[in-house]
Amino acid sequence: MQVKDCVFCKIIRGEIPSEKEYEDDFVYAFKDINPVAPIHILIVPKKHITGIQSLEKEDTSLVGYMFYVARIIGEKKGVAPCKDMEGGYRLVFNVGRDAGQTVFHLHLHFIAGRSMKWPPG
Ligand code: AMP
Ligand code: ZN
């Protein structure tokens, strides 16, 4: 289920400190140590999956659940878009080194608190 030397597995086990934003049986979310925006949270499944590149069909509902947790966090942080679609946040999976993935334990970036550009760099 978890991997001994994985940095995010260690965070989930409490062996490396983190600033918790959300936790339940399936997901742990914490502040990114090197934020790219005023709000930058990582939503991480407790199950060790290296990334979307190795996602199995049996775990697809877990990925859907990570998006639901993003919705909860957006509301908790007060950045969820309102009826006129003001406000908002960006959700990002970096998949592989060329896409910027540096930690090979699946994680969804929740980024908010400033206006974002498109396309991303
Ligand atoms: P990625 O580059 O998509 O793999 O994202 C990995 C993210 O993990 C980066 O934004 C890092 O800043 C973040 N990160 C790495 N180590 C830690 C840590 N110990 N605590 C919090 N965030 C971390
Ligand atoms: Zn892991």
Coordinates of C-alpha atoms and ligand atoms in Angstrom, one line a residue:
M1 CA 0.0 0.0 0.0
Q2 CA 2.8 2.4 0.9
V3 CA 6.4 2.7 0.0
K4 CA 9.2 3.0 2.5
D5 CA 11.4 5.6 0.8
C6 CA 8.6 7.7 -0.9
V7 CA 8.5 11.3 0.4
F8 CA 4.7 11.5 0.2
C9 CA 4.2 8.1 1.9
K10 CA 6.5 9.4 4.6
I11 CA 4.4 12.5 5.0
I12 CA 1.2 10.4 5.1
R13 CA 2.8 8.3 7.9
G14 CA 3.8 11.4 9.8
E15 CA 7.6 10.7 9.4
I16 CA 8.1 14.0 7.5
P17 CA 6.2 17.1 8.9
S18 CA 3.5 18.7 6.8
E19 CA 0.8 21.4 7.1
K20 CA -2.4 19.4 6.8
E21 CA -5.3 20.9 5.0
Y22 CA -7.6 17.9 4.7
E23 CA -7.6 14.2 5.6
D24 CA -9.9 11.2 5.4
D25 CA -9.5 7.5 4.9
F26 CA -8.5 7.8 1.3
V27 CA -6.8 11.2 0.8
Y28 CA -4.3 13.4 2.6
A29 CA -3.9 17.1 1.5
F30 CA -1.2 19.5 2.7
K31 CA 0.5 22.7 1.8
D32 CA 3.2 22.5 -0.9
I33 CA 6.6 23.3 0.6
N34 CA 7.5 25.5 -2.5
P35 CA 4.2 27.3 -3.3
V36 CA 3.7 28.8 -6.8
A37 CA 0.7 30.8 -5.6
P38 CA -0.7 32.1 -2.3
I39 CA -2.7 28.9 -2.0
H40 CA -0.9 25.7 -3.2
I41 CA -2.1 22.4 -1.8
L42 CA -1.2 18.9 -2.8
I43 CA -4.1 16.4 -2.7
V44 CA -2.5 12.9 -2.4
P45 CA -4.1 9.5 -2.2
K46 CA -3.0 7.4 0.8
K47 CA -2.4 4.5 -1.6
H48 CA 0.9 4.7 -3.3
I49 CA 0.4 5.1 -7.1
T50 CA 3.4 6.5 -9.0
G51 CA 1.3 8.8 -11.2
I52 CA -1.5 8.9 -13.8
Q53 CA 1.0 7.1 -16.1
S54 CA 0.5 3.9 -14.0
L55 CA -3.2 4.4 -13.0
E56 CA -5.1 1.1 -13.0
K57 CA -8.8 0.9 -13.8
E58 CA -9.6 -0.1 -10.2
D59 CA -8.2 3.2 -9.0
T60 CA -10.1 5.5 -11.4
S61 CA -12.8 6.2 -8.7
L62 CA -10.0 7.3 -6.4
V63 CA -8.9 9.9 -8.9
G64 CA -12.5 11.1 -9.2
Y65 CA -12.6 11.4 -5.5
M66 CA -9.4 13.5 -5.4
F67 CA -11.3 16.0 -7.6
Y68 CA -14.2 16.0 -5.1
V69 CA -11.7 16.7 -2.3
A70 CA -10.5 19.7 -4.5
R71 CA -14.0 21.0 -4.5
I72 CA -14.3 20.7 -0.7
I73 CA -10.9 22.5 -0.3
G74 CA -12.0 25.2 -2.8
E75 CA -15.0 26.0 -0.7
K76 CA -13.1 25.8 2.6
K77 CA -10.5 28.2 1.3
G78 CA -13.1 30.6 -0.1
V79 CA -11.8 30.4 -3.7
A80 CA -14.6 28.4 -5.3
P81 CA -16.0 30.2 -8.3
C82 CA -19.4 31.8 -7.5
K83 CA -22.5 32.0 -9.7
D84 CA -20.9 34.6 -12.0
M85 CA -17.8 32.4 -12.2
E86 CA -15.6 35.0 -10.4
G87 CA -12.8 33.4 -8.3
G88 CA -11.4 29.9 -9.1
Y89 CA -8.5 27.6 -8.8
R90 CA -6.3 25.5 -11.0
L91 CA -6.0 21.7 -10.7
V92 CA -2.9 20.1 -12.2
F93 CA -1.4 16.6 -12.6
N94 CA 2.2 16.6 -13.8
V95 CA 2.6 13.3 -15.6
G96 CA 6.2 12.3 -16.1
R97 CA 9.5 14.3 -16.0
D98 CA 8.9 16.3 -19.2
A99 CA 5.6 17.6 -17.6
G100 CA 7.5 18.6 -14.4
Q101 CA 6.7 15.6 -12.2
T102 CA 9.4 15.3 -9.5
V103 CA 7.6 13.2 -6.9
F104 CA 6.5 9.8 -8.1
H105 CA 3.5 9.4 -5.8
L106 CA 0.3 10.6 -7.5
H107 CA -0.7 14.1 -6.4
L108 CA -3.2 16.8 -7.6
H109 CA -1.9 20.4 -7.4
F110 CA -4.6 22.8 -6.1
I111 CA -3.4 26.3 -6.9
A112 CA -5.2 29.5 -6.2
G113 CA -5.0 33.1 -4.9
R114 CA -3.8 34.8 -8.0
S115 CA -4.9 35.0 -11.6
M116 CA -3.4 32.4 -13.8
K117 CA -2.1 32.5 -17.3
W118 CA -2.8 30.1 -20.2
P119 CA -1.0 28.1 -21.5
P120 CA 1.1 27.1 -18.5
G121 CA 4.9 27.2 -19.0
Ligands
AMP1 P1 5.5 17.6 -9.0 O1 6.7 18.5 -9.5 O2 4.3 17.8 -9.8 O3 6.0 16.2 -8.9 O4 5.1 18.2 -7.6 C1 5.8 17.8 -6.4 C2 5.6 18.9 -5.5 O5 5.9 18.4 -4.2 C3 6.4 20.1 -5.7 O6 5.5 21.3 -5.9 C4 7.2 20.3 -4.4 O7 7.3 21.6 -4.0 C5 6.4 19.5 -3.4 N1 7.1 18.9 -2.3 C6 8.2 18.1 -2.3 N2 8.5 17.8 -1.1 C7 7.6 18.3 -0.2 C8 7.4 18.3 1.2 N3 8.3 17.6 2.0 N4 6.4 18.9 1.7 C9 5.5 19.6 0.9 N5 5.6 19.6 -0.4 C10 6.7 19.0 -1.0
ZN2 ZN 4.3 7.0 -1.9

